[in-house]
Amino acid sequence: MAEILVYVDHVDGAVRKPTLELLTLARRIGEPVAVALGNGAADTAAALAEHGAVKVLTADAPEFADYLVVPKVDALQAAYEAVSPAAVLVPSSAEGKEIAARLAVRIGSGIITDAVDLEAGDEGPVATQSAFAASFTTKSRVSKGTPVITVKPNSAPVEAAPAAGTVEALTVSFGALATGTKVTGRTPRESTGRPELTEAAIVVSGGRGVNGAENFAIIEALADSLGAAVGASRAAVDAGWYPHSNQVGQTGKSVSPQLYIASGISGAIQHRAGMQTSKTIVAINKDAEAPIFDLVDYGVVGDLFDVVPQLTEEVKTRKG
Ligand SMILES: Cc1cc2nc3c(=O)[nH]c(=O)nc-3n(C[C@H](O)[C@H](O)[C@H](O)COP(=O)(O)OP(=O)(O)OC[C@H]3O[C@@H](n4cnc5c(N)ncnc54)[C@H](O)[C@@H]3O)c2cc1C
């Protein structure tokens, strides 16, 4: 069976959920071979094997942490040359897309970014993308070289599928460009305790209707009752009510959770661009004519200051 390279996103050996989702998709088109780099790379093996990796190629070197991106591209290229895979899958983070693009250029292959689904096809894997602010769904396949495909978080379920997960050391020699951009400092982001916005299964967002930074506490309370991440519209961010890192939309982050709850958000095209592929969309808005209601699965016409706290209480009660 054809081998599929899966680039592993992990933090000191803890594999992040989008990589486990990639393993689910990789199993549809071949046998997953995972590539884990950097500190804790070998510690990823158990989780990767549990989710279907037949092999785990690992490499650790100070270059992965000390320099931007290129050492990782060198390593992924080394894995590509060692395995000759039928496809290379990479999580669609900013870094993942840069790694994938650089690899595609180096190996002379076509690339598909931000896929939301992947299936086997007669002439190679077929990727689904959501285009033009999710107005169109396209299916494409790479017609030149080995397909390099980046996949958005929440595009596939995480499935247990135990496999051998044999760990093999990957030999990497870094090129002259690898040490071109040095990391000179790191400041860890203060943790909110909430899931990462782009990876969260549930996102609760607030917009101009929230009417003040202090009122975001009710959005956060609903999010916490559901174990969700908090998002915000650009109007709320521009007003200084919530950080830009939480902005959802064309000039913010793109999310695709199982459940997206929009409160006091009108549903401008630029906001929709970042959330329209969410599986289930709920909106709370006091204006029954708000455009957001055109795309919701469930809509509540009402004042968010009445509805959201009641919803939070109901969730808490049902969770016992
Ligand atoms: C180039 C460009 C890029 C952009 N990028 C983004 C982006 O990335 N993300 C983004 O979000 N926007 C983006 N925008 C802005 C976008 O066009 C909208 O202006 C913005 O999304 C509006 O935010 P909003 O829905 O919170 O505010 P509004 O459009 O003002 O809507 C507020 C809504 O809250 C409702 N409301 C008010 N009070 C209550 C209440 N008490 N209870 C319930 N409902 C209430 C109102 O009925 C209204 O529908 C961009 C614009 C441009 C030009």
Coordinates of C-alpha atoms and ligand atoms in Angstrom, one line a residue, residues 206-211 232-236 247-253 263-272 284-287 290-292 302-305, ligand 1:
G206 CA -19.2 37.9 20.3
G207 CA -19.6 41.0 18.1
R208 CA -20.6 44.7 18.3
G209 CA -23.8 43.7 20.0
V210 CA -21.8 42.6 23.1
N211 CA -21.3 46.4 23.6
A232 CA -14.8 37.9 18.2
S233 CA -15.9 39.9 15.1
R234 CA -13.6 42.6 13.8
A235 CA -16.0 45.3 15.1
A236 CA -15.5 44.0 18.6
Q247 CA -10.7 37.7 15.5
V248 CA -12.6 35.4 13.2
G249 CA -12.9 36.2 9.6
Q250 CA -11.1 37.2 6.4
T251 CA -8.5 39.3 8.2
G252 CA -8.6 37.1 11.3
K253 CA -8.5 33.4 11.9
S263 CA -23.8 36.4 19.5
G264 CA -24.4 40.0 18.5
I265 CA -22.7 39.5 15.1
S266 CA -24.5 40.6 12.0
G267 CA -22.9 38.1 9.6
A268 CA -20.9 40.4 7.2
I269 CA -19.2 38.5 4.3
Q270 CA -15.8 39.1 5.8
H271 CA -16.9 37.4 9.1
R272 CA -18.5 34.5 7.3
I284 CA -28.3 35.0 18.7
N285 CA -29.3 38.4 17.4
K286 CA -32.0 40.8 18.3
D287 CA -32.6 41.7 14.6
A290 CA -29.6 40.1 10.3
P291 CA -27.8 38.3 7.4
I292 CA -26.2 35.8 9.9
G302 CA -33.5 37.9 21.1
D303 CA -31.3 40.1 23.3
L304 CA -28.0 38.4 23.9
F305 CA -28.0 39.7 27.4
Ligands
LIG1 C1 -11.2 44.2 4.1 C2 -12.1 43.9 5.3 C3 -11.8 42.9 6.1 C4 -12.6 42.5 7.2 N1 -12.3 41.4 8.0 C5 -13.1 41.1 8.9 C6 -12.9 39.9 9.7 O1 -11.8 39.2 9.6 N2 -13.8 39.6 10.6 C7 -14.9 40.3 10.9 O2 -15.7 39.9 11.8 N3 -15.2 41.4 10.1 C8 -14.3 41.8 9.2 N4 -14.6 42.9 8.5 C9 -15.6 43.8 9.0 C10 -17.0 43.4 8.5 O3 -17.3 44.0 7.3 C11 -18.1 43.9 9.5 O4 -17.9 45.3 9.7 C12 -17.9 43.2 10.9 O5 -17.9 41.9 10.8 C13 -19.2 43.6 11.7 O6 -19.0 43.1 13.0 P1 -20.3 42.8 13.9 O7 -21.2 41.8 13.2 O8 -19.8 42.5 15.3 O9 -21.0 44.2 14.0 P2 -22.3 44.8 13.3 O10 -22.3 44.5 11.8 O11 -22.5 46.1 13.8 O12 -23.5 43.8 13.9 C14 -23.8 43.8 15.2 C15 -25.0 42.9 15.4 O13 -25.3 42.8 16.8 C16 -26.7 42.8 16.9 N5 -27.0 43.2 18.2 C17 -26.8 44.4 18.8 N6 -27.2 44.4 20.1 C18 -27.6 43.2 20.4 C19 -28.1 42.5 21.5 N7 -28.2 43.2 22.7 N8 -28.4 41.2 21.4 C20 -28.4 40.5 20.3 N9 -27.9 41.1 19.1 C21 -27.5 42.4 19.2 C22 -27.2 43.7 15.8 O14 -28.6 43.4 15.5 C23 -26.3 43.5 14.7 O15 -26.7 42.5 13.8 C24 -13.7 43.3 7.4 C25 -14.0 44.4 6.6 C26 -13.2 44.7 5.5 C27 -13.6 45.8 4.7

